[in-house]
Amino acid sequence: MTKERNAGPLITAQTGWEEAFLIGTEEELLKLAENIVKAVKSAKSDDFFGEEVKTSQFYGVTGEFSEVLFDWLVVTKDREQTIELAHKVQGL
């Protein structure tokens, strides 16, 4: 018996063009949107790279063939903190 694979939605990148694509059926994309809203609403206070934020586990929301697989959703206080944390995660 083979296990059915989670085929979507997928996030994929086109190398050389600096483009990324979110691809899936209408049902898969709406489910992803629902999962994002649920994760934001259920996020709890946490420390992330030394910053006070809210986090929520965010596993399994994209298909297994996606180039991007999420672990956590992080809710920041403002745009400045978003950019600062992005730089910390990327090691900049």
PDB file of N, CA and C in Angstrom:
ATOM      1  N   MET A   1       0.847  -1.180   0.000  1.00  0.00           N
ATOM      2  CA  MET A   1       0.000   0.000   0.000  1.00  0.00           C
ATOM      3  C   MET A   1       0.889   1.238   0.000  1.00  0.00           C
ATOM      4  N   THR A   2       0.620   2.144  -0.911  1.00  0.00           N
ATOM      5  CA  THR A   2       1.407   3.371  -0.967  1.00  0.00           C
ATOM      6  C   THR A   2       0.646   4.503  -0.313  1.00  0.00           C
ATOM      7  N   LYS A   3       1.397   5.331   0.376  1.00  0.00           N
ATOM      8  CA  LYS A   3       0.810   6.500   1.032  1.00  0.00           C
ATOM      9  C   LYS A   3       0.591   7.595  -0.005  1.00  0.00           C
ATOM     10  N   GLU A   4      -0.591   8.184  -0.009  1.00  0.00           N
ATOM     11  CA  GLU A   4      -0.867   9.289  -0.930  1.00  0.00           C
ATOM     12  C   GLU A   4      -0.034  10.499  -0.538  1.00  0.00           C
ATOM     13  N   ARG A   5       0.601  11.114  -1.513  1.00  0.00           N
ATOM     14  CA  ARG A   5       1.450  12.266  -1.252  1.00  0.00           C
ATOM     15  C   ARG A   5       0.627  13.545  -1.181  1.00  0.00           C
ATOM     16  N   ASN A   6       1.074  14.477  -0.342  1.00  0.00           N
ATOM     17  CA  ASN A   6       0.466  15.794  -0.261  1.00  0.00           C
ATOM     18  C   ASN A   6       1.040  16.611  -1.409  1.00  0.00           C
ATOM     19  N   ALA A   7       0.293  16.735  -2.480  1.00  0.00           N
ATOM     20  CA  ALA A   7       0.817  17.336  -3.713  1.00  0.00           C
ATOM     21  C   ALA A   7       0.741  18.850  -3.745  1.00  0.00           C
ATOM     22  N   GLY A   8       0.015  19.481  -2.878  1.00  0.00           N
ATOM     23  CA  GLY A   8      -0.071  20.914  -3.020  1.00  0.00           C
ATOM     24  C   GLY A   8      -0.680  21.572  -1.821  1.00  0.00           C
ATOM     25  N   PRO A   9      -0.703  22.870  -1.748  1.00  0.00           N
ATOM     26  CA  PRO A   9      -0.143  23.784  -2.743  1.00  0.00           C
ATOM     27  C   PRO A   9       1.374  23.791  -2.694  1.00  0.00           C
ATOM     28  N   LEU A  10       1.978  24.292  -3.742  1.00  0.00           N
ATOM     29  CA  LEU A  10       3.426  24.312  -3.859  1.00  0.00           C
ATOM     30  C   LEU A  10       3.928  25.737  -3.997  1.00  0.00           C
ATOM     31  N   ILE A  11       5.088  25.986  -3.411  1.00  0.00           N
ATOM     32  CA  ILE A  11       5.794  27.242  -3.651  1.00  0.00           C
ATOM     33  C   ILE A  11       7.049  26.853  -4.408  1.00  0.00           C
ATOM     34  N   THR A  12       7.228  27.425  -5.564  1.00  0.00           N
ATOM     35  CA  THR A  12       8.370  27.084  -6.401  1.00  0.00           C
ATOM     36  C   THR A  12       8.992  28.359  -6.955  1.00  0.00           C
ATOM     37  N   ALA A  13      10.267  28.278  -7.297  1.00  0.00           N
ATOM     38  CA  ALA A  13      10.984  29.440  -7.822  1.00  0.00           C
ATOM     39  C   ALA A  13      11.496  29.143  -9.216  1.00  0.00           C
ATOM     40  N   GLN A  14      11.494  30.156 -10.040  1.00  0.00           N
ATOM     41  CA  GLN A  14      12.059  30.042 -11.376  1.00  0.00           C
ATOM     42  C   GLN A  14      13.456  30.636 -11.304  1.00  0.00           C
ATOM     43  N   THR A  15      14.467  29.791 -11.374  1.00  0.00           N
ATOM     44  CA  THR A  15      15.837  30.284 -11.221  1.00  0.00           C
ATOM     45  C   THR A  15      16.197  31.235 -12.348  1.00  0.00           C
ATOM     46  N   GLY A  16      16.965  32.252 -11.989  1.00  0.00           N
ATOM     47  CA  GLY A  16      17.426  33.223 -12.967  1.00  0.00           C
ATOM     48  C   GLY A  16      16.490  34.395 -13.175  1.00  0.00           C
ATOM     49  N   TRP A  17      15.253  34.276 -12.760  1.00  0.00           N
ATOM     50  CA  TRP A  17      14.289  35.363 -12.989  1.00  0.00           C
ATOM     51  C   TRP A  17      13.847  36.037 -11.694  1.00  0.00           C
ATOM     52  N   GLU A  18      14.319  35.528 -10.554  1.00  0.00           N
ATOM     53  CA  GLU A  18      13.940  36.062  -9.248  1.00  0.00           C
ATOM     54  C   GLU A  18      12.426  36.127  -9.076  1.00  0.00           C
ATOM     55  N   GLU A  19      11.769  35.076  -9.528  1.00  0.00           N
ATOM     56  CA  GLU A  19      10.323  34.969  -9.370  1.00  0.00           C
ATOM     57  C   GLU A  19      10.007  33.740  -8.528  1.00  0.00           C
ATOM     58  N   ALA A  20       8.937  33.814  -7.790  1.00  0.00           N
ATOM     59  CA  ALA A  20       8.438  32.670  -7.039  1.00  0.00           C
ATOM     60  C   ALA A  20       6.964  32.516  -7.365  1.00  0.00           C
ATOM     61  N   PHE A  21       6.489  31.284  -7.296  1.00  0.00           N
ATOM     62  CA  PHE A  21       5.103  31.008  -7.657  1.00  0.00           C
ATOM     63  C   PHE A  21       4.440  30.172  -6.567  1.00  0.00           C
ATOM     64  N   LEU A  22       3.215  30.513  -6.227  1.00  0.00           N
ATOM     65  CA  LEU A  22       2.371  29.727  -5.341  1.00  0.00           C
ATOM     66  C   LEU A  22       1.360  29.041  -6.240  1.00  0.00           C
ATOM     67  N   ILE A  23       1.417  27.710  -6.302  1.00  0.00           N
ATOM     68  CA  ILE A  23       0.624  26.945  -7.260  1.00  0.00           C
ATOM     69  C   ILE A  23      -0.232  25.924  -6.518  1.00  0.00           C
ATOM     70  N   GLY A  24      -1.502  25.858  -6.856  1.00  0.00           N
ATOM     71  CA  GLY A  24      -2.378  24.860  -6.259  1.00  0.00           C
ATOM     72  C   GLY A  24      -3.790  24.997  -6.793  1.00  0.00           C
ATOM     73  N   THR A  25      -4.593  24.022  -6.446  1.00  0.00           N
ATOM     74  CA  THR A  25      -6.002  24.094  -6.819  1.00  0.00           C
ATOM     75  C   THR A  25      -6.675  25.184  -5.989  1.00  0.00           C
ATOM     76  N   GLU A  26      -7.848  25.584  -6.404  1.00  0.00           N
ATOM     77  CA  GLU A  26      -8.585  26.585  -5.636  1.00  0.00           C
ATOM     78  C   GLU A  26      -8.778  26.103  -4.202  1.00  0.00           C
ATOM     79  N   GLU A  27      -9.146  24.837  -4.039  1.00  0.00           N
ATOM     80  CA  GLU A  27      -9.366  24.270  -2.703  1.00  0.00           C
ATOM     81  C   GLU A  27      -8.078  24.298  -1.871  1.00  0.00           C
ATOM     82  N   GLU A  28      -6.947  23.924  -2.473  1.00  0.00           N
ATOM     83  CA  GLU A  28      -5.671  23.914  -1.755  1.00  0.00           C
ATOM     84  C   GLU A  28      -5.253  25.319  -1.342  1.00  0.00           C
ATOM     85  N   LEU A  29      -5.427  26.285  -2.218  1.00  0.00           N
ATOM     86  CA  LEU A  29      -5.036  27.663  -1.913  1.00  0.00           C
ATOM     87  C   LEU A  29      -5.931  28.277  -0.845  1.00  0.00           C
ATOM     88  N   LEU A  30      -7.228  27.992  -0.899  1.00  0.00           N
ATOM     89  CA  LEU A  30      -8.130  28.490   0.137  1.00  0.00           C
ATOM     90  C   LEU A  30      -7.815  27.858   1.487  1.00  0.00           C
ATOM     91  N   LYS A  31      -7.440  26.580   1.491  1.00  0.00           N
ATOM     92  CA  LYS A  31      -7.066  25.898   2.727  1.00  0.00           C
ATOM     93  C   LYS A  31      -5.796  26.520   3.303  1.00  0.00           C
ATOM     94  N   LEU A  32      -4.820  26.846   2.453  1.00  0.00           N
ATOM     95  CA  LEU A  32      -3.605  27.519   2.909  1.00  0.00           C
ATOM     96  C   LEU A  32      -3.958  28.859   3.552  1.00  0.00           C
ATOM     97  N   ALA A  33      -4.837  29.619   2.906  1.00  0.00           N
ATOM     98  CA  ALA A  33      -5.259  30.913   3.455  1.00  0.00           C
ATOM     99  C   ALA A  33      -5.927  30.734   4.821  1.00  0.00           C
ATOM    100  N   GLU A  34      -6.783  29.726   4.946  1.00  0.00           N
ATOM    101  CA  GLU A  34      -7.431  29.427   6.232  1.00  0.00           C
ATOM    102  C   GLU A  34      -6.392  29.077   7.286  1.00  0.00           C
ATOM    103  N   ASN A  35      -5.394  28.273   6.910  1.00  0.00           N
ATOM    104  CA  ASN A  35      -4.347  27.877   7.850  1.00  0.00           C
ATOM    105  C   ASN A  35      -3.531  29.075   8.320  1.00  0.00           C
ATOM    106  N   ILE A  36      -3.293  30.026   7.430  1.00  0.00           N
ATOM    107  CA  ILE A  36      -2.559  31.235   7.814  1.00  0.00           C
ATOM    108  C   ILE A  36      -3.371  32.027   8.837  1.00  0.00           C
ATOM    109  N   VAL A  37      -4.650  32.230   8.574  1.00  0.00           N
ATOM    110  CA  VAL A  37      -5.512  32.982   9.492  1.00  0.00           C
ATOM    111  C   VAL A  37      -5.575  32.279  10.852  1.00  0.00           C
ATOM    112  N   LYS A  38      -5.755  30.970  10.863  1.00  0.00           N
ATOM    113  CA  LYS A  38      -5.806  30.212  12.125  1.00  0.00           C
ATOM    114  C   LYS A  38      -4.498  30.343  12.892  1.00  0.00           C
ATOM    115  N   ALA A  39      -3.374  30.253  12.195  1.00  0.00           N
ATOM    116  CA  ALA A  39      -2.071  30.343  12.853  1.00  0.00           C
ATOM    117  C   ALA A  39      -1.840  31.733  13.438  1.00  0.00           C
ATOM    118  N   VAL A  40      -2.225  32.769  12.709  1.00  0.00           N
ATOM    119  CA  VAL A  40      -2.069  34.135  13.220  1.00  0.00           C
ATOM    120  C   VAL A  40      -2.925  34.317  14.476  1.00  0.00           C
ATOM    121  N   LYS A  41      -4.157  33.862  14.425  1.00  0.00           N
ATOM    122  CA  LYS A  41      -5.074  34.036  15.556  1.00  0.00           C
ATOM    123  C   LYS A  41      -4.672  33.217  16.772  1.00  0.00           C
ATOM    124  N   SER A  42      -3.981  32.091  16.574  1.00  0.00           N
ATOM    125  CA  SER A  42      -3.602  31.227  17.697  1.00  0.00           C
ATOM    126  C   SER A  42      -2.163  31.451  18.157  1.00  0.00           C
ATOM    127  N   ALA A  43      -1.450  32.405  17.557  1.00  0.00           N
ATOM    128  CA  ALA A  43      -0.051  32.662  17.915  1.00  0.00           C
ATOM    129  C   ALA A  43       0.059  33.094  19.370  1.00  0.00           C
ATOM    130  N   LYS A  44       1.122  32.623  20.012  1.00  0.00           N
ATOM    131  CA  LYS A  44       1.380  32.910  21.435  1.00  0.00           C
ATOM    132  C   LYS A  44       2.676  33.699  21.573  1.00  0.00           C
ATOM    133  N   SER A  45       2.783  34.466  22.640  1.00  0.00           N
ATOM    134  CA  SER A  45       3.993  35.238  22.916  1.00  0.00           C
ATOM    135  C   SER A  45       5.196  34.315  22.968  1.00  0.00           C
ATOM    136  N   ASP A  46       6.311  34.779  22.388  1.00  0.00           N
ATOM    137  CA  ASP A  46       7.499  33.944  22.291  1.00  0.00           C
ATOM    138  C   ASP A  46       8.716  34.838  22.087  1.00  0.00           C
ATOM    139  N   ASP A  47       9.901  34.249  22.247  1.00  0.00           N
ATOM    140  CA  ASP A  47      11.157  34.908  21.938  1.00  0.00           C
ATOM    141  C   ASP A  47      11.698  34.268  20.667  1.00  0.00           C
ATOM    142  N   PHE A  48      11.944  35.083  19.643  1.00  0.00           N
ATOM    143  CA  PHE A  48      12.422  34.582  18.356  1.00  0.00           C
ATOM    144  C   PHE A  48      13.641  35.404  17.966  1.00  0.00           C
ATOM    145  N   PHE A  49      14.813  34.765  17.954  1.00  0.00           N
ATOM    146  CA  PHE A  49      16.073  35.451  17.658  1.00  0.00           C
ATOM    147  C   PHE A  49      16.244  36.690  18.546  1.00  0.00           C
ATOM    148  N   GLY A  50      15.868  36.551  19.825  1.00  0.00           N
ATOM    149  CA  GLY A  50      16.036  37.632  20.782  1.00  0.00           C
ATOM    150  C   GLY A  50      14.994  38.727  20.712  1.00  0.00           C
ATOM    151  N   GLU A  51      13.962  38.531  19.935  1.00  0.00           N
ATOM    152  CA  GLU A  51      12.897  39.532  19.782  1.00  0.00           C
ATOM    153  C   GLU A  51      11.586  38.997  20.369  1.00  0.00           C
ATOM    154  N   GLU A  52      10.826  39.888  21.010  1.00  0.00           N
ATOM    155  CA  GLU A  52       9.505  39.520  21.514  1.00  0.00           C
ATOM    156  C   GLU A  52       8.512  39.547  20.356  1.00  0.00           C
ATOM    157  N   VAL A  53       7.936  38.390  20.062  1.00  0.00           N
ATOM    158  CA  VAL A  53       6.981  38.234  18.965  1.00  0.00           C
ATOM    159  C   VAL A  53       5.895  37.264  19.406  1.00  0.00           C
ATOM    160  N   LYS A  54       5.040  36.903  18.481  1.00  0.00           N
ATOM    161  CA  LYS A  54       4.096  35.808  18.673  1.00  0.00           C
ATOM    162  C   LYS A  54       4.436  34.746  17.625  1.00  0.00           C
ATOM    163  N   THR A  55       4.385  33.472  18.008  1.00  0.00           N
ATOM    164  CA  THR A  55       4.669  32.397  17.057  1.00  0.00           C
ATOM    165  C   THR A  55       3.583  31.335  17.115  1.00  0.00           C
ATOM    166  N   SER A  56       3.505  30.600  16.022  1.00  0.00           N
ATOM    167  CA  SER A  56       2.570  29.487  15.919  1.00  0.00           C
ATOM    168  C   SER A  56       3.216  28.425  15.036  1.00  0.00           C
ATOM    169  N   GLN A  57       3.115  27.145  15.441  1.00  0.00           N
ATOM    170  CA  GLN A  57       3.635  26.081  14.587  1.00  0.00           C
ATOM    171  C   GLN A  57       2.854  26.092  13.283  1.00  0.00           C
ATOM    172  N   PHE A  58       3.562  25.821  12.191  1.00  0.00           N
ATOM    173  CA  PHE A  58       2.962  25.979  10.868  1.00  0.00           C
ATOM    174  C   PHE A  58       3.451  24.878   9.942  1.00  0.00           C
ATOM    175  N   TYR A  59       3.370  23.631  10.425  1.00  0.00           N
ATOM    176  CA  TYR A  59       3.866  22.475   9.671  1.00  0.00           C
ATOM    177  C   TYR A  59       2.831  21.958   8.688  1.00  0.00           C
ATOM    178  N   GLY A  60       3.301  21.391   7.606  1.00  0.00           N
ATOM    179  CA  GLY A  60       2.446  20.645   6.695  1.00  0.00           C
ATOM    180  C   GLY A  60       1.418  21.452   5.929  1.00  0.00           C
ATOM    181  N   VAL A  61       1.635  22.735   5.755  1.00  0.00           N
ATOM    182  CA  VAL A  61       0.642  23.559   5.060  1.00  0.00           C
ATOM    183  C   VAL A  61       0.907  23.666   3.567  1.00  0.00           C
ATOM    184  N   THR A  62       2.102  23.268   3.140  1.00  0.00           N
ATOM    185  CA  THR A  62       2.399  23.219   1.710  1.00  0.00           C
ATOM    186  C   THR A  62       2.644  21.771   1.320  1.00  0.00           C
ATOM    187  N   GLY A  63       2.545  21.495   0.040  1.00  0.00           N
ATOM    188  CA  GLY A  63       2.743  20.142  -0.452  1.00  0.00           C
ATOM    189  C   GLY A  63       4.187  19.695  -0.282  1.00  0.00           C
ATOM    190  N   GLU A  64       4.375  18.394  -0.200  1.00  0.00           N
ATOM    191  CA  GLU A  64       5.717  17.875   0.064  1.00  0.00           C
ATOM    192  C   GLU A  64       6.691  18.139  -1.072  1.00  0.00           C
ATOM    193  N   PHE A  65       6.219  18.481  -2.257  1.00  0.00           N
ATOM    194  CA  PHE A  65       7.119  18.802  -3.363  1.00  0.00           C
ATOM    195  C   PHE A  65       7.420  20.300  -3.446  1.00  0.00           C
ATOM    196  N   SER A  66       6.872  21.058  -2.506  1.00  0.00           N
ATOM    197  CA  SER A  66       7.118  22.501  -2.475  1.00  0.00           C
ATOM    198  C   SER A  66       8.586  22.778  -2.174  1.00  0.00           C
ATOM    199  N   GLU A  67       9.142  23.799  -2.797  1.00  0.00           N
ATOM    200  CA  GLU A  67      10.510  24.204  -2.499  1.00  0.00           C
ATOM    201  C   GLU A  67      10.602  24.898  -1.151  1.00  0.00           C
ATOM    202  N   VAL A  68       9.471  25.362  -0.623  1.00  0.00           N
ATOM    203  CA  VAL A  68       9.421  25.995   0.690  1.00  0.00           C
ATOM    204  C   VAL A  68       8.492  25.175   1.573  1.00  0.00           C
ATOM    205  N   LEU A  69       9.036  24.705   2.697  1.00  0.00           N
ATOM    206  CA  LEU A  69       8.250  23.997   3.701  1.00  0.00           C
ATOM    207  C   LEU A  69       8.369  24.803   4.985  1.00  0.00           C
ATOM    208  N   PHE A  70       7.245  25.170   5.560  1.00  0.00           N
ATOM    209  CA  PHE A  70       7.255  26.036   6.735  1.00  0.00           C
ATOM    210  C   PHE A  70       7.389  25.237   8.020  1.00  0.00           C
ATOM    211  N   ASP A  71       7.979  25.879   9.038  1.00  0.00           N
ATOM    212  CA  ASP A  71       8.046  25.328  10.385  1.00  0.00           C
ATOM    213  C   ASP A  71       7.219  26.174  11.346  1.00  0.00           C
ATOM    214  N   TRP A  72       7.404  27.483  11.258  1.00  0.00           N
ATOM    215  CA  TRP A  72       6.755  28.398  12.185  1.00  0.00           C
ATOM    216  C   TRP A  72       6.200  29.601  11.433  1.00  0.00           C
ATOM    217  N   LEU A  73       5.156  30.161  11.982  1.00  0.00           N
ATOM    218  CA  LEU A  73       4.634  31.445  11.541  1.00  0.00           C
ATOM    219  C   LEU A  73       4.988  32.431  12.649  1.00  0.00           C
ATOM    220  N   VAL A  74       5.555  33.569  12.293  1.00  0.00           N
ATOM    221  CA  VAL A  74       5.998  34.561  13.269  1.00  0.00           C
ATOM    222  C   VAL A  74       5.237  35.855  13.026  1.00  0.00           C
ATOM    223  N   VAL A  75       4.574  36.333  14.064  1.00  0.00           N
ATOM    224  CA  VAL A  75       3.820  37.584  13.994  1.00  0.00           C
ATOM    225  C   VAL A  75       4.655  38.664  14.668  1.00  0.00           C
ATOM    226  N   THR A  76       5.044  39.681  13.900  1.00  0.00           N
ATOM    227  CA  THR A  76       5.878  40.761  14.427  1.00  0.00           C
ATOM    228  C   THR A  76       5.020  41.954  14.854  1.00  0.00           C
ATOM    229  N   LYS A  77       5.670  42.861  15.570  1.00  0.00           N
ATOM    230  CA  LYS A  77       4.972  44.062  16.065  1.00  0.00           C
ATOM    231  C   LYS A  77       4.767  45.101  14.977  1.00  0.00           C
ATOM    232  N   ASP A  78       5.775  45.206  14.071  1.00  0.00           N
ATOM    233  CA  ASP A  78       5.706  46.216  13.021  1.00  0.00           C
ATOM    234  C   ASP A  78       6.638  45.828  11.878  1.00  0.00           C
ATOM    235  N   ARG A  79       6.610  46.610  10.830  1.00  0.00           N
ATOM    236  CA  ARG A  79       7.400  46.323   9.627  1.00  0.00           C
ATOM    237  C   ARG A  79       8.905  46.326   9.923  1.00  0.00           C
ATOM    238  N   GLU A  80       9.339  47.250  10.787  1.00  0.00           N
ATOM    239  CA  GLU A  80      10.754  47.332  11.149  1.00  0.00           C
ATOM    240  C   GLU A  80      11.233  46.024  11.787  1.00  0.00           C
ATOM    241  N   GLN A  81      10.442  45.487  12.697  1.00  0.00           N
ATOM    242  CA  GLN A  81      10.809  44.221  13.344  1.00  0.00           C
ATOM    243  C   GLN A  81      10.796  43.074  12.327  1.00  0.00           C
ATOM    244  N   THR A  82       9.860  43.096  11.385  1.00  0.00           N
ATOM    245  CA  THR A  82       9.812  42.073  10.341  1.00  0.00           C
ATOM    246  C   THR A  82      11.129  42.049   9.567  1.00  0.00           C
ATOM    247  N   ILE A  83      11.587  43.217   9.144  1.00  0.00           N
ATOM    248  CA  ILE A  83      12.827  43.304   8.363  1.00  0.00           C
ATOM    249  C   ILE A  83      14.031  42.909   9.215  1.00  0.00           C
ATOM    250  N   GLU A  84      14.069  43.375  10.458  1.00  0.00           N
ATOM    251  CA  GLU A  84      15.176  43.034  11.353  1.00  0.00           C
ATOM    252  C   GLU A  84      15.267  41.523  11.562  1.00  0.00           C
ATOM    253  N   LEU A  85      14.139  40.875  11.792  1.00  0.00           N
ATOM    254  CA  LEU A  85      14.136  39.425  11.995  1.00  0.00           C
ATOM    255  C   LEU A  85      14.506  38.675  10.722  1.00  0.00           C
ATOM    256  N   ALA A  86      14.058  39.162   9.595  1.00  0.00           N
ATOM    257  CA  ALA A  86      14.426  38.530   8.321  1.00  0.00           C
ATOM    258  C   ALA A  86      15.938  38.539   8.154  1.00  0.00           C
ATOM    259  N   HIS A  87      16.570  39.659   8.488  1.00  0.00           N
ATOM    260  CA  HIS A  87      18.031  39.754   8.396  1.00  0.00           C
ATOM    261  C   HIS A  87      18.703  38.796   9.382  1.00  0.00           C
ATOM    262  N   LYS A  88      18.164  38.683  10.591  1.00  0.00           N
ATOM    263  CA  LYS A  88      18.744  37.753  11.575  1.00  0.00           C
ATOM    264  C   LYS A  88      18.637  36.311  11.092  1.00  0.00           C
ATOM    265  N   VAL A  89      17.486  35.944  10.564  1.00  0.00           N
ATOM    266  CA  VAL A  89      17.289  34.571  10.072  1.00  0.00           C
ATOM    267  C   VAL A  89      18.241  34.267   8.926  1.00  0.00           C
ATOM    268  N   GLN A  90      18.443  35.244   8.042  1.00  0.00           N
ATOM    269  CA  GLN A  90      19.314  35.071   6.882  1.00  0.00           C
ATOM    270  C   GLN A  90      20.789  35.255   7.219  1.00  0.00           C
ATOM    271  N   GLY A  91      21.081  35.635   8.464  1.00  0.00           N
ATOM    272  CA  GLY A  91      22.466  35.823   8.876  1.00  0.00           C
ATOM    273  C   GLY A  91      23.090  37.090   8.356  1.00  0.00           C
ATOM    274  N   LEU A  92      22.289  38.090   8.054  1.00  0.00           N
ATOM    275  CA  LEU A  92      22.827  39.358   7.529  1.00  0.00           C
ATOM    276  C   LEU A  92      23.203  40.309   8.645  1.00  0.00           C
TER     277      LEU A  92
END
